[in-house]
């Protein structure tokens, strides 16, 4: 009888943890969607990442101020990064969004800058493209 109770208790705990995890993932996805829809430029970043710095430099060059979420400075950063992976198919950072549209990572952002697509998406005049 004690074994059945133990198994039942373990099953209940596992179910509770699984349900909590699913709720957490849903809330991170909701956070991402809300953030992306609330700001013209969003970068999911890590403060120490050279690729993230490169993507942020593009917007500095364009004199645009992105809304940056530094995942390494948040307690839920790992969960947000997992949710980003589910939404866009990549867990890597940076992940850049413009006007709700996923642009991609650092290389994608630099390429869009260099070919003028970024300025077009932002509705601004293309500027001289320094070597980033």
mmCIF file with all atom_site columns, C-alpha atoms in Angstrom:
data_model
loop_
_atom_site.group_PDB
_atom_site.id
_atom_site.type_symbol
_atom_site.label_atom_id
_atom_site.label_alt_id
_atom_site.label_comp_id
_atom_site.label_asym_id
_atom_site.label_entity_id
_atom_site.label_seq_id
_atom_site.pdbx_PDB_ins_code
_atom_site.Cartn_x
_atom_site.Cartn_y
_atom_site.Cartn_z
_atom_site.occupancy
_atom_site.B_iso_or_equiv
_atom_site.pdbx_formal_charge
_atom_site.auth_seq_id
_atom_site.auth_comp_id
_atom_site.auth_asym_id
_atom_site.auth_atom_id
_atom_site.pdbx_PDB_model_num
ATOM 1   C CA . UNK A 1 1   ? 0.000  0.000  0.000   1.00 0.00 ? 1   UNK A CA 1
ATOM 2   C CA . UNK A 1 2   ? 2.837  2.400  0.866   1.00 0.00 ? 2   UNK A CA 1
ATOM 3   C CA . UNK A 1 3   ? 4.429  1.727  -2.529  1.00 0.00 ? 3   UNK A CA 1
ATOM 4   C CA . UNK A 1 4   ? 1.207  2.649  -4.362  1.00 0.00 ? 4   UNK A CA 1
ATOM 5   C CA . UNK A 1 5   ? 0.975  5.900  -2.406  1.00 0.00 ? 5   UNK A CA 1
ATOM 6   C CA . UNK A 1 6   ? 4.608  6.686  -3.213  1.00 0.00 ? 6   UNK A CA 1
ATOM 7   C CA . UNK A 1 7   ? 4.073  6.019  -6.903  1.00 0.00 ? 7   UNK A CA 1
ATOM 8   C CA . UNK A 1 8   ? 0.873  8.082  -6.877  1.00 0.00 ? 8   UNK A CA 1
ATOM 9   C CA . UNK A 1 9   ? 2.642  10.916 -5.039  1.00 0.00 ? 9   UNK A CA 1
ATOM 10  C CA . UNK A 1 10  ? 5.548  10.867 -7.482  1.00 0.00 ? 10  UNK A CA 1
ATOM 11  C CA . UNK A 1 11  ? 3.138  10.858 -10.437 1.00 0.00 ? 11  UNK A CA 1
ATOM 12  C CA . UNK A 1 12  ? 1.236  13.812 -8.984  1.00 0.00 ? 12  UNK A CA 1
ATOM 13  C CA . UNK A 1 13  ? 4.479  15.730 -8.438  1.00 0.00 ? 13  UNK A CA 1
ATOM 14  C CA . UNK A 1 14  ? 5.672  14.970 -11.978 1.00 0.00 ? 14  UNK A CA 1
ATOM 15  C CA . UNK A 1 15  ? 2.321  16.091 -13.424 1.00 0.00 ? 15  UNK A CA 1
ATOM 16  C CA . UNK A 1 16  ? 2.402  19.299 -11.377 1.00 0.00 ? 16  UNK A CA 1
ATOM 17  C CA . UNK A 1 17  ? 5.941  20.088 -12.505 1.00 0.00 ? 17  UNK A CA 1
ATOM 18  C CA . UNK A 1 18  ? 5.067  19.364 -16.128 1.00 0.00 ? 18  UNK A CA 1
ATOM 19  C CA . UNK A 1 19  ? 1.969  21.582 -15.943 1.00 0.00 ? 19  UNK A CA 1
ATOM 20  C CA . UNK A 1 20  ? 3.988  24.380 -14.314 1.00 0.00 ? 20  UNK A CA 1
ATOM 21  C CA . UNK A 1 21  ? 6.599  24.095 -17.042 1.00 0.00 ? 21  UNK A CA 1
ATOM 22  C CA . UNK A 1 22  ? 3.957  24.344 -19.776 1.00 0.00 ? 22  UNK A CA 1
ATOM 23  C CA . UNK A 1 23  ? 2.406  27.396 -18.091 1.00 0.00 ? 23  UNK A CA 1
ATOM 24  C CA . UNK A 1 24  ? 5.836  28.982 -17.775 1.00 0.00 ? 24  UNK A CA 1
ATOM 25  C CA . UNK A 1 25  ? 6.595  28.387 -21.465 1.00 0.00 ? 25  UNK A CA 1
ATOM 26  C CA . UNK A 1 26  ? 3.246  29.901 -22.386 1.00 0.00 ? 26  UNK A CA 1
ATOM 27  C CA . UNK A 1 27  ? 3.938  32.988 -20.276 1.00 0.00 ? 27  UNK A CA 1
ATOM 28  C CA . UNK A 1 28  ? 7.407  33.443 -21.835 1.00 0.00 ? 28  UNK A CA 1
ATOM 29  C CA . UNK A 1 29  ? 5.904  33.168 -25.312 1.00 0.00 ? 29  UNK A CA 1
ATOM 30  C CA . UNK A 1 30  ? 3.255  35.710 -24.330 1.00 0.00 ? 30  UNK A CA 1
ATOM 31  C CA . UNK A 1 31  ? 6.017  38.002 -23.008 1.00 0.00 ? 31  UNK A CA 1
ATOM 32  C CA . UNK A 1 32  ? 7.903  37.715 -26.310 1.00 0.00 ? 32  UNK A CA 1
ATOM 33  C CA . UNK A 1 33  ? 4.804  38.395 -28.408 1.00 0.00 ? 33  UNK A CA 1
ATOM 34  C CA . UNK A 1 34  ? 3.760  41.349 -26.275 1.00 0.00 ? 34  UNK A CA 1
ATOM 35  C CA . UNK A 1 35  ? 7.262  42.835 -26.296 1.00 0.00 ? 35  UNK A CA 1
ATOM 36  C CA . UNK A 1 36  ? 7.656  42.429 -30.054 1.00 0.00 ? 36  UNK A CA 1
ATOM 37  C CA . UNK A 1 37  ? 4.248  43.978 -30.730 1.00 0.00 ? 37  UNK A CA 1
ATOM 38  C CA . UNK A 1 38  ? 4.869  46.901 -28.332 1.00 0.00 ? 38  UNK A CA 1
ATOM 39  C CA . UNK A 1 39  ? 8.168  48.181 -29.785 1.00 0.00 ? 39  UNK A CA 1
ATOM 40  C CA . UNK A 1 40  ? 9.365  49.024 -33.307 1.00 0.00 ? 40  UNK A CA 1
ATOM 41  C CA . UNK A 1 41  ? 12.768 47.399 -32.804 1.00 0.00 ? 41  UNK A CA 1
ATOM 42  C CA . UNK A 1 42  ? 13.380 44.551 -30.359 1.00 0.00 ? 42  UNK A CA 1
ATOM 43  C CA . UNK A 1 43  ? 16.632 42.706 -29.777 1.00 0.00 ? 43  UNK A CA 1
ATOM 44  C CA . UNK A 1 44  ? 16.835 39.631 -27.545 1.00 0.00 ? 44  UNK A CA 1
ATOM 45  C CA . UNK A 1 45  ? 20.468 39.756 -26.522 1.00 0.00 ? 45  UNK A CA 1
ATOM 46  C CA . UNK A 1 46  ? 23.120 38.790 -24.000 1.00 0.00 ? 46  UNK A CA 1
ATOM 47  C CA . UNK A 1 47  ? 25.243 41.603 -22.648 1.00 0.00 ? 47  UNK A CA 1
ATOM 48  C CA . UNK A 1 48  ? 28.580 39.828 -23.201 1.00 0.00 ? 48  UNK A CA 1
ATOM 49  C CA . UNK A 1 49  ? 27.854 38.498 -26.700 1.00 0.00 ? 49  UNK A CA 1
ATOM 50  C CA . UNK A 1 50  ? 29.953 39.994 -29.539 1.00 0.00 ? 50  UNK A CA 1
ATOM 51  C CA . UNK A 1 51  ? 27.282 39.095 -32.120 1.00 0.00 ? 51  UNK A CA 1
ATOM 52  C CA . UNK A 1 52  ? 24.698 40.958 -30.046 1.00 0.00 ? 52  UNK A CA 1
ATOM 53  C CA . UNK A 1 53  ? 26.973 44.002 -29.835 1.00 0.00 ? 53  UNK A CA 1
ATOM 54  C CA . UNK A 1 54  ? 27.343 43.866 -33.611 1.00 0.00 ? 54  UNK A CA 1
ATOM 55  C CA . UNK A 1 55  ? 23.564 43.820 -34.143 1.00 0.00 ? 55  UNK A CA 1
ATOM 56  C CA . UNK A 1 56  ? 23.102 46.710 -31.673 1.00 0.00 ? 56  UNK A CA 1
ATOM 57  C CA . UNK A 1 57  ? 25.832 48.665 -33.507 1.00 0.00 ? 57  UNK A CA 1
ATOM 58  C CA . UNK A 1 58  ? 23.769 48.512 -36.702 1.00 0.00 ? 58  UNK A CA 1
ATOM 59  C CA . UNK A 1 59  ? 20.925 50.387 -35.039 1.00 0.00 ? 59  UNK A CA 1
ATOM 60  C CA . UNK A 1 60  ? 23.325 52.878 -33.472 1.00 0.00 ? 60  UNK A CA 1
ATOM 61  C CA . UNK A 1 61  ? 24.686 53.559 -36.952 1.00 0.00 ? 61  UNK A CA 1
ATOM 62  C CA . UNK A 1 62  ? 21.113 54.160 -38.141 1.00 0.00 ? 62  UNK A CA 1
ATOM 63  C CA . UNK A 1 63  ? 20.460 56.409 -35.116 1.00 0.00 ? 63  UNK A CA 1
ATOM 64  C CA . UNK A 1 64  ? 17.652 54.095 -34.005 1.00 0.00 ? 64  UNK A CA 1
ATOM 65  C CA . UNK A 1 65  ? 17.153 52.996 -30.406 1.00 0.00 ? 65  UNK A CA 1
ATOM 66  C CA . UNK A 1 66  ? 16.087 49.356 -30.075 1.00 0.00 ? 66  UNK A CA 1
ATOM 67  C CA . UNK A 1 67  ? 14.288 47.881 -27.091 1.00 0.00 ? 67  UNK A CA 1
ATOM 68  C CA . UNK A 1 68  ? 16.868 45.391 -25.806 1.00 0.00 ? 68  UNK A CA 1
ATOM 69  C CA . UNK A 1 69  ? 16.164 42.439 -23.539 1.00 0.00 ? 69  UNK A CA 1
ATOM 70  C CA . UNK A 1 70  ? 19.444 41.243 -22.026 1.00 0.00 ? 70  UNK A CA 1
ATOM 71  C CA . UNK A 1 71  ? 18.604 37.608 -21.318 1.00 0.00 ? 71  UNK A CA 1
ATOM 72  C CA . UNK A 1 72  ? 21.675 37.058 -19.128 1.00 0.00 ? 72  UNK A CA 1
ATOM 73  C CA . UNK A 1 73  ? 20.501 39.798 -16.776 1.00 0.00 ? 73  UNK A CA 1
ATOM 74  C CA . UNK A 1 74  ? 17.069 38.264 -16.139 1.00 0.00 ? 74  UNK A CA 1
ATOM 75  C CA . UNK A 1 75  ? 16.144 35.377 -13.870 1.00 0.00 ? 75  UNK A CA 1
ATOM 76  C CA . UNK A 1 76  ? 13.808 34.056 -16.588 1.00 0.00 ? 76  UNK A CA 1
ATOM 77  C CA . UNK A 1 77  ? 16.291 34.669 -19.424 1.00 0.00 ? 77  UNK A CA 1
ATOM 78  C CA . UNK A 1 78  ? 16.887 30.974 -20.086 1.00 0.00 ? 78  UNK A CA 1
ATOM 79  C CA . UNK A 1 79  ? 13.151 30.326 -20.277 1.00 0.00 ? 79  UNK A CA 1
ATOM 80  C CA . UNK A 1 80  ? 12.685 33.268 -22.638 1.00 0.00 ? 80  UNK A CA 1
ATOM 81  C CA . UNK A 1 81  ? 15.514 31.956 -24.799 1.00 0.00 ? 81  UNK A CA 1
ATOM 82  C CA . UNK A 1 82  ? 13.863 28.517 -24.915 1.00 0.00 ? 82  UNK A CA 1
ATOM 83  C CA . UNK A 1 83  ? 10.551 30.137 -25.901 1.00 0.00 ? 83  UNK A CA 1
ATOM 84  C CA . UNK A 1 84  ? 12.318 32.167 -28.606 1.00 0.00 ? 84  UNK A CA 1
ATOM 85  C CA . UNK A 1 85  ? 13.701 28.916 -29.958 1.00 0.00 ? 85  UNK A CA 1
ATOM 86  C CA . UNK A 1 86  ? 10.188 27.528 -30.220 1.00 0.00 ? 86  UNK A CA 1
ATOM 87  C CA . UNK A 1 87  ? 8.804  30.696 -31.845 1.00 0.00 ? 87  UNK A CA 1
ATOM 88  C CA . UNK A 1 88  ? 11.550 31.464 -34.382 1.00 0.00 ? 88  UNK A CA 1
ATOM 89  C CA . UNK A 1 89  ? 13.323 28.111 -34.626 1.00 0.00 ? 89  UNK A CA 1
ATOM 90  C CA . UNK A 1 90  ? 16.613 29.386 -33.165 1.00 0.00 ? 90  UNK A CA 1
ATOM 91  C CA . UNK A 1 91  ? 17.860 29.623 -29.569 1.00 0.00 ? 91  UNK A CA 1
ATOM 92  C CA . UNK A 1 92  ? 20.883 31.717 -30.512 1.00 0.00 ? 92  UNK A CA 1
ATOM 93  C CA . UNK A 1 93  ? 21.225 35.406 -29.756 1.00 0.00 ? 93  UNK A CA 1
ATOM 94  C CA . UNK A 1 94  ? 20.730 38.013 -30.908 1.00 0.00 ? 94  UNK A CA 1
ATOM 95  C CA . UNK A 1 95  ? 17.241 37.659 -32.299 1.00 0.00 ? 95  UNK A CA 1
ATOM 96  C CA . UNK A 1 96  ? 16.035 40.873 -33.913 1.00 0.00 ? 96  UNK A CA 1
ATOM 97  C CA . UNK A 1 97  ? 12.461 41.950 -34.657 1.00 0.00 ? 97  UNK A CA 1
ATOM 98  C CA . UNK A 1 98  ? 11.368 45.051 -36.578 1.00 0.00 ? 98  UNK A CA 1
ATOM 99  C CA . UNK A 1 99  ? 7.736  46.162 -36.573 1.00 0.00 ? 99  UNK A CA 1
ATOM 100 C CA . UNK A 1 100 ? 6.751  42.708 -35.341 1.00 0.00 ? 100 UNK A CA 1
ATOM 101 C CA . UNK A 1 101 ? 8.683  40.908 -38.093 1.00 0.00 ? 101 UNK A CA 1
ATOM 102 C CA . UNK A 1 102 ? 11.509 38.521 -37.197 1.00 0.00 ? 102 UNK A CA 1
ATOM 103 C CA . UNK A 1 103 ? 14.662 39.634 -39.018 1.00 0.00 ? 103 UNK A CA 1
ATOM 104 C CA . UNK A 1 104 ? 17.013 37.002 -37.632 1.00 0.00 ? 104 UNK A CA 1
ATOM 105 C CA . UNK A 1 105 ? 20.372 37.088 -35.943 1.00 0.00 ? 105 UNK A CA 1
ATOM 106 C CA . UNK A 1 106 ? 23.483 39.217 -36.256 1.00 0.00 ? 106 UNK A CA 1
ATOM 107 C CA . UNK A 1 107 ? 24.452 38.188 -39.790 1.00 0.00 ? 107 UNK A CA 1
ATOM 108 C CA . UNK A 1 108 ? 20.862 38.626 -41.010 1.00 0.00 ? 108 UNK A CA 1
ATOM 109 C CA . UNK A 1 109 ? 20.671 42.086 -39.429 1.00 0.00 ? 109 UNK A CA 1
ATOM 110 C CA . UNK A 1 110 ? 23.987 43.225 -40.897 1.00 0.00 ? 110 UNK A CA 1
ATOM 111 C CA . UNK A 1 111 ? 23.021 41.882 -44.322 1.00 0.00 ? 111 UNK A CA 1
ATOM 112 C CA . UNK A 1 112 ? 19.670 43.709 -44.186 1.00 0.00 ? 112 UNK A CA 1
ATOM 113 C CA . UNK A 1 113 ? 21.539 46.879 -43.187 1.00 0.00 ? 113 UNK A CA 1
ATOM 114 C CA . UNK A 1 114 ? 24.067 46.565 -45.996 1.00 0.00 ? 114 UNK A CA 1
ATOM 115 C CA . UNK A 1 115 ? 21.482 45.892 -48.709 1.00 0.00 ? 115 UNK A CA 1
ATOM 116 C CA . UNK A 1 116 ? 19.171 48.702 -47.553 1.00 0.00 ? 116 UNK A CA 1
ATOM 117 C CA . UNK A 1 117 ? 16.336 46.413 -46.466 1.00 0.00 ? 117 UNK A CA 1
ATOM 118 C CA . UNK A 1 118 ? 16.674 47.451 -42.824 1.00 0.00 ? 118 UNK A CA 1
ATOM 119 C CA . UNK A 1 119 ? 16.277 51.162 -43.605 1.00 0.00 ? 119 UNK A CA 1
ATOM 120 C CA . UNK A 1 120 ? 13.282 50.307 -45.782 1.00 0.00 ? 120 UNK A CA 1
ATOM 121 C CA . UNK A 1 121 ? 11.650 48.282 -42.974 1.00 0.00 ? 121 UNK A CA 1
ATOM 122 C CA . UNK A 1 122 ? 12.262 51.153 -40.566 1.00 0.00 ? 122 UNK A CA 1
ATOM 123 C CA . UNK A 1 123 ? 10.986 53.748 -43.026 1.00 0.00 ? 123 UNK A CA 1
ATOM 124 C CA . UNK A 1 124 ? 14.189 55.784 -42.909 1.00 0.00 ? 124 UNK A CA 1
ATOM 125 C CA . UNK A 1 125 ? 16.697 56.930 -45.503 1.00 0.00 ? 125 UNK A CA 1
ATOM 126 C CA . UNK A 1 126 ? 19.597 54.560 -46.063 1.00 0.00 ? 126 UNK A CA 1
ATOM 127 C CA . UNK A 1 127 ? 22.866 55.874 -44.639 1.00 0.00 ? 127 UNK A CA 1
ATOM 128 C CA . UNK A 1 128 ? 26.512 55.278 -45.448 1.00 0.00 ? 128 UNK A CA 1
ATOM 129 C CA . UNK A 1 129 ? 27.327 51.755 -44.361 1.00 0.00 ? 129 UNK A CA 1
ATOM 130 C CA . UNK A 1 130 ? 30.511 51.687 -42.277 1.00 0.00 ? 130 UNK A CA 1
ATOM 131 C CA . UNK A 1 131 ? 32.288 48.397 -41.789 1.00 0.00 ? 131 UNK A CA 1
ATOM 132 C CA . UNK A 1 132 ? 30.608 46.783 -38.806 1.00 0.00 ? 132 UNK A CA 1
#
